[in-house]
Amino acid sequence: MSYVTDPSVGYGQFRLENCGTIAVTAAVKSAWLELGGHRQPLAGITVFDLDQDRMLNPESFKVDAEATVTFLIGFPVVAHEPRFGESTVVGLRLSINGTELQALSPIEFVRRIPYGV
């Protein structure tokens, strides 16, 4: 995440690979933002399929057999200016045909100096 002033985050990127021979159904169970070791639950979650350029239902979306879905988990923007070296991640817990999976999407903040300063 590149910024000059007022950094914020509003999404995390994830990839779900179905290596099986049958389609699976995924559902978002929870999402959170970890800021400097503190976990903040996220509400108002949206799921956007980057491959198909369309919104998905976070309560139930299909991943075809031997397919991969790359998607964004969107949420209301959270303003945050990280301290030097502080880690920030978007966390996600999914249910895949009843099996729970958890993943993290790291966010790297890069402060830019405006041209001419």
Coordinates of N, CA and C in Angstrom, one line a residue:
M1 N 0.9 -1.1 0.0 CA 0.0 0.0 0.0 C 0.9 1.2 0.0
S2 N 0.9 2.0 -1.1 CA 1.7 3.2 -1.2 C 0.9 4.4 -0.8
Y3 N 1.5 5.3 0.0 CA 0.8 6.5 0.4 C 1.7 7.7 0.6
V4 N 1.2 8.9 0.6 CA 1.9 10.1 0.9 C 1.5 10.6 2.3
T5 N 0.2 10.7 2.5 CA -0.4 11.0 3.8 C -1.6 10.2 4.1
D6 N -2.0 10.1 5.3 CA -3.3 9.5 5.7 C -3.5 8.0 5.1
P7 N -2.6 7.1 5.5 CA -2.7 5.8 4.9 C -3.9 5.1 5.5
S8 N -4.5 4.2 4.7 CA -5.7 3.4 5.1 C -5.7 2.1 4.4
V9 N -6.5 1.2 4.9 CA -6.6 -0.2 4.2 C -8.1 -0.5 4.2
G10 N -8.5 -1.1 3.1 CA -9.9 -1.5 2.9 C -10.1 -2.8 2.2
Y11 N -9.0 -3.6 2.0 CA -9.2 -4.9 1.4 C -8.0 -5.8 1.6
G12 N -8.1 -7.1 1.5 CA -7.0 -8.0 1.5 C -7.2 -8.9 0.3
Q13 N -6.1 -9.4 -0.3 CA -6.2 -10.3 -1.5 C -5.9 -11.7 -1.1
F14 N -6.7 -12.7 -1.6 CA -6.5 -14.1 -1.2 C -6.7 -14.9 -2.5
R15 N -6.2 -16.2 -2.4 CA -6.3 -17.1 -3.5 C -6.7 -18.4 -2.9
L16 N -7.8 -19.0 -3.5 CA -8.3 -20.3 -3.1 C -8.1 -21.3 -4.2
E17 N -7.3 -22.3 -4.0 CA -7.1 -23.4 -5.0 C -7.8 -24.6 -4.6
N18 N -8.6 -25.1 -5.6 CA -9.3 -26.4 -5.4 C -8.6 -27.4 -6.3
C19 N -7.8 -28.2 -5.6 CA -7.0 -29.3 -6.3 C -7.9 -30.5 -6.5
G20 N -9.1 -30.5 -6.0 CA -9.9 -31.7 -6.0 C -10.6 -31.9 -7.4
T21 N -11.3 -33.0 -7.5 CA -12.0 -33.4 -8.8 C -13.5 -33.0 -8.7
I22 N -13.9 -32.4 -7.6 CA -15.3 -31.9 -7.6 C -15.3 -30.5 -7.1
A23 N -16.3 -29.7 -7.5 CA -16.5 -28.3 -7.1 C -16.7 -28.3 -5.6
V24 N -16.3 -27.2 -4.9 CA -16.5 -27.0 -3.5 C -17.3 -25.7 -3.3
T25 N -17.9 -25.5 -2.2 CA -18.6 -24.3 -1.8 C -17.9 -23.7 -0.6
A26 N -17.5 -22.4 -0.8 CA -16.8 -21.7 0.3 C -17.8 -20.6 0.9
A27 N -17.5 -20.3 2.2 CA -18.3 -19.3 2.9 C -17.3 -18.6 3.8
V28 N -17.4 -17.3 3.8 CA -16.6 -16.5 4.8 C -17.2 -16.6 6.2
K29 N -16.5 -17.0 7.1 CA -16.9 -17.2 8.5 C -16.6 -16.0 9.3
S30 N -15.4 -15.4 9.1 CA -15.0 -14.2 9.8 C -13.8 -13.6 9.1
A31 N -13.6 -12.3 9.3 CA -12.4 -11.6 8.8 C -12.0 -10.6 9.9
W32 N -10.7 -10.3 9.9 CA -10.2 -9.3 10.9 C -9.0 -8.6 10.3
L33 N -8.6 -7.5 11.0 CA -7.5 -6.7 10.6 C -6.5 -6.8 11.8
E34 N -5.3 -7.2 11.6 CA -4.3 -7.2 12.7 C -3.4 -6.0 12.5
L35 N -3.4 -5.1 13.5 CA -2.6 -3.9 13.4 C -1.7 -3.9 14.6
G36 N -0.4 -4.1 14.3 CA 0.6 -4.1 15.4 C 0.3 -5.1 16.5
G37 N -0.2 -6.3 16.1 CA -0.4 -7.3 17.1 C -1.8 -7.3 17.7
H38 N -2.6 -6.3 17.4 CA -4.0 -6.3 17.9 C -5.0 -6.7 16.8
R39 N -5.9 -7.6 17.1 CA -6.9 -8.1 16.2 C -8.2 -7.3 16.3
Q40 N -8.6 -6.7 15.1 CA -9.8 -6.0 15.0 C -10.8 -6.7 14.1
P41 N -11.9 -7.2 14.6 CA -12.9 -7.9 13.8 C -13.5 -6.9 12.7
L42 N -13.7 -7.5 11.5 CA -14.2 -6.7 10.4 C -15.7 -7.1 10.1
A43 N -16.5 -6.1 9.8 CA -17.9 -6.3 9.5 C -18.1 -5.6 8.1
G44 N -19.3 -5.9 7.5 CA -19.6 -5.3 6.2 C -18.7 -5.9 5.1
I45 N -18.4 -7.2 5.2 CA -17.4 -7.9 4.3 C -18.1 -8.0 2.9
T46 N -17.2 -7.8 1.8 CA -17.6 -8.1 0.5 C -16.6 -9.0 -0.1
V47 N -16.9 -9.8 -1.1 CA -16.0 -10.7 -1.8 C -16.1 -10.3 -3.3
F48 N -14.9 -10.0 -3.9 CA -14.8 -9.7 -5.3 C -13.9 -10.6 -6.0
D49 N -14.4 -11.3 -7.0 CA -13.6 -12.3 -7.8 C -12.8 -11.5 -8.9
L50 N -11.5 -11.5 -8.7 CA -10.6 -10.7 -9.6 C -10.5 -11.4 -11.0
D51 N -10.6 -12.7 -11.0 CA -10.5 -13.4 -12.3 C -11.8 -13.2 -13.2
Q52 N -12.9 -13.2 -12.6 CA -14.2 -13.0 -13.3 C -14.7 -11.6 -13.3
D53 N -14.1 -10.7 -12.5 CA -14.5 -9.3 -12.4 C -15.9 -9.2 -12.0
R54 N -16.3 -9.9 -10.8 CA -17.6 -9.8 -10.4 C -17.7 -10.0 -8.9
M55 N -18.8 -9.6 -8.3 CA -19.0 -9.8 -6.8 C -19.4 -11.2 -6.6
L56 N -19.1 -11.7 -5.4 CA -19.5 -13.1 -5.0 C -20.3 -12.9 -3.7
N57 N -21.1 -13.8 -3.4 CA -21.9 -13.9 -2.2 C -20.9 -14.4 -1.1
P58 N -20.6 -13.6 0.0 CA -19.7 -14.1 1.0 C -20.2 -15.3 1.8
E59 N -21.5 -15.5 1.8 CA -22.1 -16.6 2.5 C -22.0 -17.9 1.8
S60 N -21.8 -17.9 0.4 CA -21.7 -19.1 -0.3 C -21.2 -18.8 -1.8
F61 N -20.0 -19.2 -2.1 CA -19.6 -19.1 -3.5 C -18.8 -20.4 -3.9
K62 N -19.0 -20.8 -5.2 CA -18.5 -22.0 -5.7 C -17.1 -21.9 -6.3
V63 N -16.2 -22.9 -6.1 CA -14.9 -23.0 -6.7 C -14.9 -24.3 -7.5
D64 N -14.8 -24.2 -8.8 CA -14.9 -25.4 -9.6 C -13.7 -26.4 -9.3
A65 N -13.9 -27.6 -9.8 CA -12.9 -28.6 -9.6 C -11.6 -28.2 -10.4
E66 N -10.5 -28.4 -9.7 CA -9.2 -28.1 -10.3 C -9.1 -26.6 -10.8
A67 N -9.7 -25.7 -10.0 CA -9.7 -24.3 -10.4 C -9.2 -23.5 -9.2
T68 N -8.8 -22.3 -9.6 CA -8.3 -21.3 -8.6 C -9.1 -20.0 -8.7
V69 N -9.5 -19.5 -7.5 CA -10.2 -18.2 -7.5 C -9.3 -17.2 -6.7
T70 N -9.0 -16.1 -7.4 CA -8.3 -15.0 -6.7 C -9.3 -13.9 -6.4
F71 N -9.4 -13.5 -5.1 CA -10.4 -12.6 -4.7 C -10.0 -11.6 -3.7
L72 N -10.7 -10.5 -3.6 CA -10.5 -9.5 -2.6 C -11.6 -9.6 -1.5
I73 N -11.2 -9.5 -0.3 CA -12.1 -9.3 0.8 C -12.1 -7.8 1.1
G74 N -13.2 -7.2 0.8 CA -13.4 -5.7 1.0 C -14.1 -5.5 2.4
F75 N -13.8 -4.3 2.9 CA -14.4 -3.9 4.2 C -14.3 -2.4 4.3
P76 N -15.1 -1.8 5.1 CA -15.1 -0.3 5.3 C -13.6 0.1 5.6
V77 N -13.2 1.2 5.0 CA -11.8 1.6 5.1 C -11.4 1.9 6.5
V78 N -10.2 1.5 6.9 CA -9.7 1.7 8.3 C -8.4 2.6 8.1
A79 N -8.4 3.8 8.7 CA -7.2 4.6 8.6 C -6.2 4.1 9.6
H80 N -5.0 4.0 9.2 CA -3.9 3.5 10.1 C -2.6 3.9 9.6
E81 N -1.8 4.5 10.4 CA -0.4 4.9 10.1 C 0.5 4.0 10.9
P82 N 1.1 3.0 10.2 CA 1.9 2.0 11.0 C 3.2 2.6 11.5
R83 N 3.7 2.1 12.6 CA 5.0 2.5 13.1 C 6.0 1.7 12.3
F84 N 7.3 2.2 12.2 CA 8.3 1.6 11.4 C 8.4 0.1 11.8
G85 N 8.4 -0.8 10.9 CA 8.5 -2.2 11.1 C 7.3 -2.9 11.6
E86 N 6.2 -2.2 11.8 CA 5.0 -2.8 12.3 C 4.3 -3.6 11.2
S87 N 3.8 -4.8 11.6 CA 3.2 -5.7 10.6 C 1.7 -5.4 10.6
T88 N 1.1 -5.5 9.4 CA -0.4 -5.3 9.3 C -0.9 -6.4 8.4
V89 N -1.9 -7.2 8.7 CA -2.4 -8.2 7.9 C -4.0 -8.2 7.9
V90 N -4.6 -8.7 6.9 CA -6.0 -9.0 6.8 C -6.1 -10.5 7.0
G91 N -6.9 -10.9 8.0 CA -7.1 -12.3 8.3 C -8.5 -12.8 7.8
L92 N -8.5 -14.0 7.4 CA -9.8 -14.6 6.8 C -10.0 -16.0 7.3
R93 N -11.2 -16.3 7.8 CA -11.5 -17.7 8.1 C -12.7 -18.1 7.2
L94 N -12.4 -19.2 6.4 CA -13.4 -19.7 5.4 C -13.9 -21.1 5.9
S95 N -15.1 -21.5 5.5 CA -15.6 -22.8 5.6 C -15.6 -23.4 4.1
I96 N -15.0 -24.5 3.9 CA -15.0 -25.1 2.6 C -15.6 -26.4 2.7
N97 N -16.8 -26.6 2.2 CA -17.6 -27.8 2.4 C -17.5 -28.3 3.8
G98 N -17.6 -27.4 4.8 CA -17.6 -27.7 6.2 C -16.3 -27.8 6.9
T99 N -15.2 -27.7 6.1 CA -13.8 -27.7 6.7 C -13.4 -26.2 6.8
E100 N -12.9 -25.9 8.0 CA -12.4 -24.5 8.3 C -11.0 -24.3 7.8
L101 N -10.8 -23.2 7.1 CA -9.4 -22.8 6.7 C -9.2 -21.4 7.1
Q102 N -7.9 -21.0 7.4 CA -7.6 -19.7 7.8 C -6.4 -19.2 6.9
A103 N -6.4 -17.9 6.5 CA -5.4 -17.4 5.7 C -5.1 -15.9 6.1
L104 N -3.9 -15.4 5.9 CA -3.5 -14.1 6.1 C -3.0 -13.4 4.9
S105 N -3.4 -12.1 4.7 CA -3.0 -11.3 3.6 C -2.1 -10.2 4.1
P106 N -0.8 -10.2 4.0 CA 0.0 -9.2 4.6 C -0.1 -7.9 3.8
I107 N -0.1 -6.8 4.5 CA -0.2 -5.4 3.9 C 1.1 -4.7 4.2
E108 N 1.8 -4.2 3.2 CA 3.0 -3.5 3.4 C 2.7 -2.0 3.0
F109 N 2.9 -1.2 4.0 CA 2.8 0.3 3.8 C 4.1 0.9 3.4
V110 N 4.1 1.6 2.3 CA 5.3 2.3 1.7 C 5.0 3.8 1.7
R111 N 5.7 4.5 2.5 CA 5.4 6.0 2.5 C 6.2 6.6 1.3
R112 N 5.6 7.4 0.5 CA 6.2 8.1 -0.6 C 6.4 9.6 -0.3
I113 N 7.4 10.2 -0.8 CA 7.7 11.6 -0.7 C 7.2 12.2 -2.0
P114 N 6.3 13.2 -1.8 CA 5.8 13.9 -3.0 C 6.9 14.5 -3.9
Y115 N 6.8 14.5 -5.2 CA 7.7 15.2 -6.1 C 7.8 16.7 -5.8
G116 N 9.0 17.2 -5.7 CA 9.2 18.6 -5.5 C 9.3 19.0 -4.1
V117 N 9.3 18.1 -3.2 CA 9.4 18.4 -1.7 C 10.9 18.2 -1.3

